[in-house]
Amino acid sequence: MDVDAFVLTHRPAWNRLESLVKKRRRLTGAEVDELVELYQRVSTHLSMLRSSSSDAALIGRLSTLVARSRAAVTGAHAPLASEFVRFATVSFPVVAYRAWRWWLGTAVVFLAVATVIACWVAGNPDVQAVIGTPAEIDRLVNHDFEAYYSDHPAGSFALQVWLNNAWVAARAIAFAVLLGLPIPALLLANAANLGVGLGLMFQAGRGGFMLGLLIPHGLLELTAVFLAGAVGMRLGWTVIAPGDRPRGQVLAEQGRAVVAVAVGLVVVLGASGLIEAMVTPSAFPTWLRIGIGVLAEAVFLGYVVHFGRKAVAADETGDIADAPDVVPTS
């Protein structure tokens, strides 16, 4: 197909459709009929171009026009409830599921670094001396760590924890605009802090006590942080290696998907904060507190795998419905 001739022939129809879409709230009956007819015709044009042209800018413009026309024809937006359902069953879980390699790799490296540092601190008195005086370390391991979970009312503590964790996750995602390069440093700094705490507690013989307080909320909390870091680094890598599709198209698709993850993690970290405020400092036996944390983690991972697999089988990417093929340029 001669694309230039095709564009020259059909451009007036595209321009007319764009004009009708812009004044969609003031259309006459005849213009509404014309809008519907042009929408169907331009949708056919878009399908033809997708199969025979590699002009990403042209296809992107028509994709945007068709999406806007569809919104005008069908009444603009789907019911709000259906948007929530799609987000919960498609958009969030499929992005998390598709990023599982990045997610798993992030978790393995983080936990490995934390473990190595914990062993180093626990077995090296000289390192402990640099961290703090014996009195400071004694206060940390015998008072401060446990008091952290019980010194404040549960409600305000849950909000404080949620804000702190959400800030860590938000920074991990936001750093994607810098090709994801700062994300490993952010995660490794948090791994180092965790490792130092574990090392000091284990050398004092209170490692099991610390894990009993960390595991109930830490499983879900760290999983959310790993996911945030994973999708942020994956988006950064998309800029470097977009594959066989236009970089703008892939970046726009992945960027919108990352926004879905950011919104979903607000809920996940909220649940983690509630566990940390209500369960971790509670009088429940340790096995029950850990069991609640393991159950919350299993439910979350099961949710991602179940809905993520279904969405992948349906060829979903987590992108918004009717998204343009490339980032709009004007």
PDB file of C-alpha atoms in Angstrom, residues 14 17-18 20-22 24 27 32 34-47 50 59-79 83 86 319-325:
ATOM      1  CA  TRP A  14      -9.520  12.278   9.847  1.00  0.00           C
ATOM      2  CA  LEU A  17     -13.560  13.385  12.774  1.00  0.00           C
ATOM      3  CA  GLU A  18     -11.156  15.315  14.992  1.00  0.00           C
ATOM      4  CA  LEU A  20     -16.454  16.548  15.571  1.00  0.00           C
ATOM      5  CA  VAL A  21     -14.766  15.016  18.611  1.00  0.00           C
ATOM      6  CA  LYS A  22     -13.667  18.451  19.829  1.00  0.00           C
ATOM      7  CA  ARG A  24     -18.897  16.506  20.822  1.00  0.00           C
ATOM      8  CA  LEU A  27     -23.311  18.165  18.045  1.00  0.00           C
ATOM      9  CA  VAL A  32     -23.739  12.596  15.758  1.00  0.00           C
ATOM     10  CA  GLU A  34     -21.567  11.536  10.999  1.00  0.00           C
ATOM     11  CA  LEU A  35     -19.338  11.058  14.035  1.00  0.00           C
ATOM     12  CA  VAL A  36     -20.349   7.402  14.347  1.00  0.00           C
ATOM     13  CA  GLU A  37     -19.838   6.768  10.636  1.00  0.00           C
ATOM     14  CA  LEU A  38     -16.424   8.463  10.597  1.00  0.00           C
ATOM     15  CA  TYR A  39     -15.350   6.641  13.758  1.00  0.00           C
ATOM     16  CA  GLN A  40     -16.050   3.293  12.091  1.00  0.00           C
ATOM     17  CA  ARG A  41     -14.303   4.358   8.901  1.00  0.00           C
ATOM     18  CA  VAL A  42     -11.187   5.690  10.638  1.00  0.00           C
ATOM     19  CA  SER A  43     -11.007   2.552  12.805  1.00  0.00           C
ATOM     20  CA  THR A  44     -10.755   0.585   9.554  1.00  0.00           C
ATOM     21  CA  HIS A  45      -8.046   2.953   8.311  1.00  0.00           C
ATOM     22  CA  LEU A  46      -6.081   2.392  11.517  1.00  0.00           C
ATOM     23  CA  SER A  47      -6.341  -1.382  11.156  1.00  0.00           C
ATOM     24  CA  ARG A  50      -1.122  -1.221  11.440  1.00  0.00           C
ATOM     25  CA  ILE A  59      -0.333   5.108  13.754  1.00  0.00           C
ATOM     26  CA  GLY A  60      -0.046   6.832  17.127  1.00  0.00           C
ATOM     27  CA  ARG A  61      -2.026   9.837  15.930  1.00  0.00           C
ATOM     28  CA  LEU A  62      -4.812   7.677  14.517  1.00  0.00           C
ATOM     29  CA  SER A  63      -4.842   5.467  17.636  1.00  0.00           C
ATOM     30  CA  THR A  64      -5.374   8.536  19.790  1.00  0.00           C
ATOM     31  CA  LEU A  65      -8.068   9.851  17.478  1.00  0.00           C
ATOM     32  CA  VAL A  66      -9.900   6.511  17.429  1.00  0.00           C
ATOM     33  CA  ALA A  67      -9.707   6.255  21.238  1.00  0.00           C
ATOM     34  CA  ARG A  68     -11.120   9.761  21.657  1.00  0.00           C
ATOM     35  CA  SER A  69     -13.823   9.039  19.096  1.00  0.00           C
ATOM     36  CA  ARG A  70     -14.779   5.819  20.834  1.00  0.00           C
ATOM     37  CA  ALA A  71     -15.110   7.708  24.117  1.00  0.00           C
ATOM     38  CA  ALA A  72     -17.365  10.274  22.428  1.00  0.00           C
ATOM     39  CA  VAL A  73     -19.498   7.597  20.759  1.00  0.00           C
ATOM     40  CA  THR A  74     -19.887   5.320  23.763  1.00  0.00           C
ATOM     41  CA  GLY A  75     -20.325   7.983  26.425  1.00  0.00           C
ATOM     42  CA  ALA A  76     -16.747   8.758  27.455  1.00  0.00           C
ATOM     43  CA  HIS A  77     -16.057   6.438  30.378  1.00  0.00           C
ATOM     44  CA  ALA A  78     -16.889   3.019  31.671  1.00  0.00           C
ATOM     45  CA  PRO A  79     -18.659   2.813  35.060  1.00  0.00           C
ATOM     46  CA  GLU A  83     -12.548   0.496  36.340  1.00  0.00           C
ATOM     47  CA  ARG A  86     -10.145  -4.057  35.951  1.00  0.00           C
ATOM     48  CA  ASP A 319      -1.720  -0.722  30.115  1.00  0.00           C
ATOM     49  CA  ILE A 320      -4.844   1.399  30.147  1.00  0.00           C
ATOM     50  CA  ALA A 321      -7.670   0.547  27.791  1.00  0.00           C
ATOM     51  CA  ASP A 322      -7.602   2.408  24.470  1.00  0.00           C
ATOM     52  CA  ALA A 323      -4.077   3.620  25.109  1.00  0.00           C
ATOM     53  CA  PRO A 324      -2.272   5.281  22.201  1.00  0.00           C
ATOM     54  CA  ASP A 325       0.545   3.313  20.605  1.00  0.00           C
TER      55      ASP A 325
END
